[in-house]
CSV table of C-alpha atoms and ligand atoms in Angstrom, one decimal:
chain,number,residue,atom,x,y,z
A,1324,UNK,CA,0.1,-0.1,-0.8
A,1325,UNK,CA,1.8,3.6,-0.8
A,1326,UNK,CA,1.8,5.7,2.1
A,1327,UNK,CA,-0.7,8.5,1.5
A,1328,UNK,CA,-0.1,10.4,3.8
A,1329,UNK,CA,3.6,10.6,3.9
A,1330,UNK,CA,2.1,12.0,-0.5
A,1331,UNK,CA,0.1,14.5,1.2
A,1332,UNK,CA,3.5,15.8,3.5
A,1333,UNK,CA,5.7,15.6,0.2
A,1334,UNK,CA,2.5,17.4,-2.3
A,1335,UNK,CA,2.8,20.2,-0.1
A,1336,UNK,CA,6.1,20.6,0.5
A,1337,UNK,CA,6.5,21.2,-2.8
A,1338,UNK,CA,3.8,23.2,-3.3
A,1339,UNK,CA,5.8,25.9,-0.8
A,1340,UNK,CA,8.9,25.0,-2.1
A,1341,UNK,CA,7.8,26.2,-5.9
A,1342,UNK,CA,8.9,22.5,-6.3
A,1343,UNK,CA,7.7,19.6,-8.4
A,1344,UNK,CA,7.7,15.9,-7.0
A,1345,UNK,CA,7.7,13.3,-9.2
A,1346,UNK,CA,6.5,9.8,-7.7
A,1347,UNK,CA,9.0,7.2,-8.5
A,1348,UNK,CA,7.4,4.0,-9.2
A,1349,UNK,CA,9.6,1.9,-10.2
A,1350,UNK,CA,9.1,-2.1,-8.8
A,1351,UNK,CA,5.6,-1.2,-8.0
A,1352,UNK,CA,2.1,-2.3,-9.3
A,1353,UNK,CA,-0.4,-0.8,-11.3
A,1354,UNK,CA,-2.7,-0.6,-8.4
A,1355,UNK,CA,-0.4,0.9,-5.4
A,1356,UNK,CA,0.1,3.7,-8.6
A,1357,UNK,CA,-3.4,4.5,-8.5
A,1358,UNK,CA,-3.5,4.3,-4.7
A,1359,UNK,CA,-1.7,7.5,-5.3
A,1360,UNK,CA,-3.5,9.0,-8.9
A,1361,UNK,CA,-6.4,9.2,-6.7
A,1362,UNK,CA,-5.5,11.2,-4.1
A,1363,UNK,CA,-4.4,13.1,-7.5
A,1364,UNK,CA,-0.7,12.8,-8.5
A,1365,UNK,CA,-0.1,13.0,-12.1
A,1366,UNK,CA,3.1,12.9,-12.4
A,1367,UNK,CA,5.9,9.5,-12.1
A,1368,UNK,CA,8.7,7.9,-12.8
A,1369,UNK,CA,11.1,4.7,-14.2
A,1370,UNK,CA,13.4,3.7,-14.2
A,1371,UNK,CA,13.8,0.6,-17.1
A,1372,UNK,CA,12.2,2.0,-20.5
A,1373,UNK,CA,10.1,-2.0,-21.1
A,1374,UNK,CA,8.3,-1.2,-17.0
A,1375,UNK,CA,7.7,2.3,-18.2
A,1376,UNK,CA,6.1,1.5,-21.3
A,1377,UNK,CA,3.7,-1.5,-19.6
A,1378,UNK,CA,2.8,1.1,-17.4
A,1379,UNK,CA,2.2,3.9,-19.8
A,1380,UNK,CA,-0.4,0.8,-21.5
A,1381,UNK,CA,-1.3,0.3,-18.8
A,1382,UNK,CA,-2.5,3.4,-16.6
A,1383,UNK,CA,-5.0,6.8,-17.1
A,1384,UNK,CA,-3.1,8.6,-20.0
A,1385,UNK,CA,-3.2,12.1,-18.5
A,1386,UNK,CA,-0.1,10.2,-16.1
A,1387,UNK,CA,3.3,12.4,-17.0
A,1388,UNK,CA,6.0,9.7,-17.3
A,1389,UNK,CA,9.1,10.5,-16.8
A,1390,UNK,CA,11.9,8.6,-17.4
A,1391,UNK,CA,14.0,9.3,-14.9
A,1392,UNK,CA,17.0,6.3,-14.9
A,1393,UNK,CA,19.9,5.7,-16.6
A,1394,UNK,CA,18.8,5.2,-21.2
A,1395,UNK,CA,20.3,3.9,-24.0
A,1396,UNK,CA,19.8,5.3,-27.0
A,1397,UNK,CA,18.4,1.7,-28.8
A,1398,UNK,CA,15.3,2.5,-26.7
A,1399,UNK,CA,14.2,5.7,-27.0
A,1400,UNK,CA,12.2,4.9,-30.1
A,1401,UNK,CA,9.6,3.0,-27.2
A,1402,UNK,CA,8.8,5.6,-25.1
A,1403,UNK,CA,9.5,8.5,-27.6
A,1404,UNK,CA,6.0,8.5,-28.6
A,1405,UNK,CA,5.0,9.7,-25.0
A,1406,UNK,CA,7.9,10.4,-22.7
A,1407,UNK,CA,7.5,13.8,-20.6
A,1408,UNK,CA,10.4,14.6,-19.6
A,1409,UNK,CA,13.7,12.0,-19.7
A,1410,UNK,CA,15.8,13.1,-16.4
A,1411,UNK,CA,19.6,11.4,-17.5
A,1412,UNK,CA,21.3,13.4,-20.4
A,1413,UNK,CA,24.3,12.6,-20.5
A,1414,UNK,CA,26.0,12.1,-23.5
A,1415,UNK,CA,25.6,13.9,-27.1
A,1416,UNK,CA,25.4,10.4,-28.5
A,1417,UNK,CA,22.2,10.8,-26.7
A,1418,UNK,CA,20.3,13.9,-27.2
A,1419,UNK,CA,21.1,12.9,-31.2
A,1420,UNK,CA,18.7,10.1,-30.6
A,1421,UNK,CA,16.1,11.4,-28.9
A,1422,UNK,CA,16.2,14.5,-31.2
A,1423,UNK,CA,15.4,11.8,-34.1
A,1424,UNK,CA,13.6,9.9,-32.6
A,1425,UNK,CA,11.5,12.9,-31.8
A,1426,UNK,CA,11.2,14.1,-35.0
A,1427,UNK,CA,10.3,10.8,-35.9
A,1428,UNK,CA,6.8,11.4,-34.0
A,1429,UNK,CA,6.4,15.3,-34.9
A,1430,UNK,CA,7.0,16.1,-31.1
A,1431,UNK,CA,9.9,19.0,-29.0
A,1432,UNK,CA,10.7,16.0,-25.7
A,1433,UNK,CA,11.6,17.5,-23.2
A,1434,UNK,CA,14.7,17.1,-21.6
A,1435,UNK,CA,17.5,17.2,-18.5
A,1436,UNK,CA,20.9,17.2,-18.4
A,1437,UNK,CA,22.5,14.8,-16.2
A,1438,UNK,CA,25.9,16.4,-14.4
A,1439,UNK,CA,28.3,14.2,-12.0
A,1440,UNK,CA,28.2,15.6,-8.9
A,1441,UNK,CA,28.7,12.9,-6.2
A,1442,UNK,CA,32.6,11.1,-5.1
A,1443,UNK,CA,34.1,8.4,-8.0
A,1444,UNK,CA,31.6,5.4,-6.8
A,1445,UNK,CA,29.1,6.3,-8.9
A,1446,UNK,CA,29.0,6.3,-12.7
A,1447,UNK,CA,26.5,8.1,-14.8
A,1448,UNK,CA,25.8,12.6,-16.5
A,1449,UNK,CA,28.4,14.7,-17.6
A,1450,UNK,CA,31.6,15.3,-16.2
A,1451,UNK,CA,31.7,20.1,-16.4
A,1452,UNK,CA,34.9,19.5,-18.4
A,1453,UNK,CA,33.2,18.0,-20.8
A,1454,UNK,CA,29.7,18.7,-20.3
A,1455,UNK,CA,31.3,22.9,-21.8
A,1456,UNK,CA,32.8,21.9,-24.4
A,1457,UNK,CA,29.9,19.5,-25.8
A,1458,UNK,CA,27.7,22.6,-25.1
A,1459,UNK,CA,30.9,24.8,-26.9
A,1460,UNK,CA,32.3,22.3,-29.0
A,1461,UNK,CA,29.3,19.8,-30.5
A,1462,UNK,CA,25.2,19.9,-32.1
A,1463,UNK,CA,23.5,19.4,-29.1
A,1464,UNK,CA,22.5,23.0,-28.7
A,1465,UNK,CA,20.6,22.5,-32.2
A,1466,UNK,CA,18.7,20.0,-31.3
A,1467,UNK,CA,15.0,21.1,-32.6
A,1468,UNK,CA,13.1,18.8,-31.3
A,1469,UNK,CA,14.3,18.5,-27.7
A,1470,UNK,CA,13.9,21.5,-25.5
A,1471,UNK,CA,16.2,21.2,-22.5
A,1472,UNK,CA,14.8,22.5,-19.2
A,1473,UNK,CA,17.6,22.2,-17.3
A,1474,UNK,CA,19.7,19.5,-15.2
A,1475,UNK,CA,20.2,16.8,-13.1
A,1476,UNK,CA,22.2,15.6,-10.2
A,1477,UNK,CA,22.4,12.5,-7.5
A,1478,UNK,CA,24.0,13.4,-4.7
A,1479,UNK,CA,26.9,11.0,-3.3
A,1480,UNK,CA,24.6,7.5,-1.3
A,1481,UNK,CA,26.2,8.8,2.2
A,1482,UNK,CA,24.7,10.2,6.0
A,1483,UNK,CA,27.2,12.9,5.5
A,1484,UNK,CA,24.8,16.3,5.9
A,1485,UNK,CA,26.9,18.3,4.7
A,1486,UNK,CA,28.3,16.6,1.7
A,1487,UNK,CA,25.1,16.2,0.3
A,1488,UNK,CA,24.2,19.5,1.1
A,1489,UNK,CA,27.6,21.5,-0.8
A,1490,UNK,CA,26.7,18.5,-3.4
A,1491,UNK,CA,23.8,19.8,-4.6
A,1492,UNK,CA,25.0,23.8,-3.9
A,1493,UNK,CA,27.3,22.3,-6.7
A,1494,UNK,CA,24.6,21.5,-8.9
A,1495,UNK,CA,22.4,24.9,-8.3
A,1496,UNK,CA,26.4,26.9,-9.1
A,1497,UNK,CA,26.2,24.9,-12.4
A,1498,UNK,CA,22.7,25.5,-13.4
A,1499,UNK,CA,23.1,29.1,-13.0
A,1500,UNK,CA,26.5,28.8,-15.5
A,1501,UNK,CA,25.2,27.2,-18.2
A,1502,UNK,CA,22.3,30.1,-17.7
A,1503,UNK,CA,23.6,32.6,-17.7
A,1504,UNK,CA,26.5,30.9,-20.6
A,1505,UNK,CA,24.2,28.4,-22.5
A,1506,UNK,CA,20.2,29.6,-22.1
A,1507,UNK,CA,20.7,32.9,-21.0
A,1508,UNK,CA,16.4,33.8,-23.0
A,1509,UNK,CA,15.3,30.8,-22.2
A,1510,UNK,CA,12.2,30.3,-20.0
A,1511,UNK,CA,12.6,26.9,-20.0
A,1512,UNK,CA,15.7,26.1,-19.1
A,1513,UNK,CA,15.2,26.4,-15.8
A,1514,UNK,CA,14.4,22.9,-13.6
A,1515,UNK,CA,16.8,21.4,-11.6
A,1516,UNK,CA,16.0,17.9,-10.5
A,1517,UNK,CA,17.2,17.3,-7.3
A,1518,UNK,CA,16.7,15.3,-4.2
A,1519,UNK,CA,15.9,11.6,-3.2
A,1520,UNK,CA,14.0,10.2,-0.1
A,1521,UNK,CA,17.0,10.2,1.8
A,1522,UNK,CA,17.6,14.1,0.9
A,1523,UNK,CA,14.6,15.1,0.1
A,1524,UNK,CA,14.7,18.4,1.8
A,1525,UNK,CA,18.6,19.5,2.0
A,1526,UNK,CA,17.7,19.8,-2.0
A,1527,UNK,CA,14.6,21.5,-1.6
A,1528,UNK,CA,17.1,24.1,1.2
A,1529,UNK,CA,19.2,23.9,-2.1
A,1530,UNK,CA,16.9,25.6,-4.4
A,1531,UNK,CA,15.2,22.5,-6.0
A,1532,UNK,CA,12.6,22.7,-9.1
A,1533,UNK,CA,11.6,19.4,-8.3
A,1534,UNK,CA,12.4,16.5,-6.0
A,1535,UNK,CA,12.1,12.1,-7.0
A,1536,UNK,CA,10.7,10.7,-4.7
A,1537,UNK,CA,10.1,6.4,-4.3
A,1538,UNK,CA,10.5,5.7,-1.1
A,1539,UNK,CA,8.9,7.3,0.6
A,1540,UNK,CA,6.2,7.4,-0.8
A,1541,UNK,CA,5.4,3.5,-2.1
A,1542,UNK,CA,7.7,1.7,0.7
A,1543,UNK,CA,10.6,0.5,0.0
A,1544,UNK,CA,11.9,-2.4,-3.1
B,1900,PLP,C1,15.4,5.5,-7.2
B,1900,PLP,C2,15.6,6.9,-8.1
B,1900,PLP,C3,15.4,8.0,-7.0
B,1900,PLP,C4,14.2,7.4,-6.2
B,1900,PLP,O1,14.1,7.2,-4.6
B,1900,PLP,P1,14.5,6.6,-3.8
B,1900,PLP,O2,15.5,7.0,-2.3
B,1900,PLP,O3,13.3,5.5,-3.2
B,1900,PLP,O4,13.1,7.8,-3.5
B,1900,PLP,C5,15.0,9.0,-7.3
B,1900,PLP,N1,16.7,9.1,-8.6
B,1900,PLP,C6,16.4,7.7,-10.2
B,1900,PLP,C7,17.1,8.3,-10.2
B,1900,PLP,C8,16.3,6.6,-8.9
B,1900,PLP,O5,17.1,5.9,-9.4
């Protein structure tokens, strides 16, 4: 059973901070997602393509589906018809493939640039230097069928709150730099996707605009 009391508190908190709550439903059954849906929640996140497609097909069509996990290029085509935001774009090649599949669907797909902010143990995301190089030298800003809406990051999995806070501050700083260097007049570049069940409070305090919360809503996996 989904924890609807936590859901309500999280929604309230997000309202106060003017942030979006993505309910991360990975591994959870349709019935539990419907419990959350029937409370009025419409934004859900998944991290596996097959599971995302299955759930999209079975659930009401006014759900906004976010792909939050690492995405392989050869699977983009399966979610391109319906996905509403892809959080983890971490290579130019992936951006290019999303652009290509979005064009086939006659859509503009919203994406976030994932930036590596954690310590060495986690592997995904652009390194800051590489991202700048990509924005300067690649064609990524010219793709017409993707809309780059901001950044996403994951803090180190640690009990050290100071470290987590410092990593979120770094992501916010990166967002500001990107905004002023490459996206000055683009009002859709506004999202900072950071914060999960264990660290969403710190993330909101550090200017997160979008938290991705799974276990605090759906229980442990
Ligand atoms: C699973 C997942 C989450 C949610 O994690 P919880 O700790 O259950 O809140 C957030 N972001 C990503 C990328 C995930 O894969």
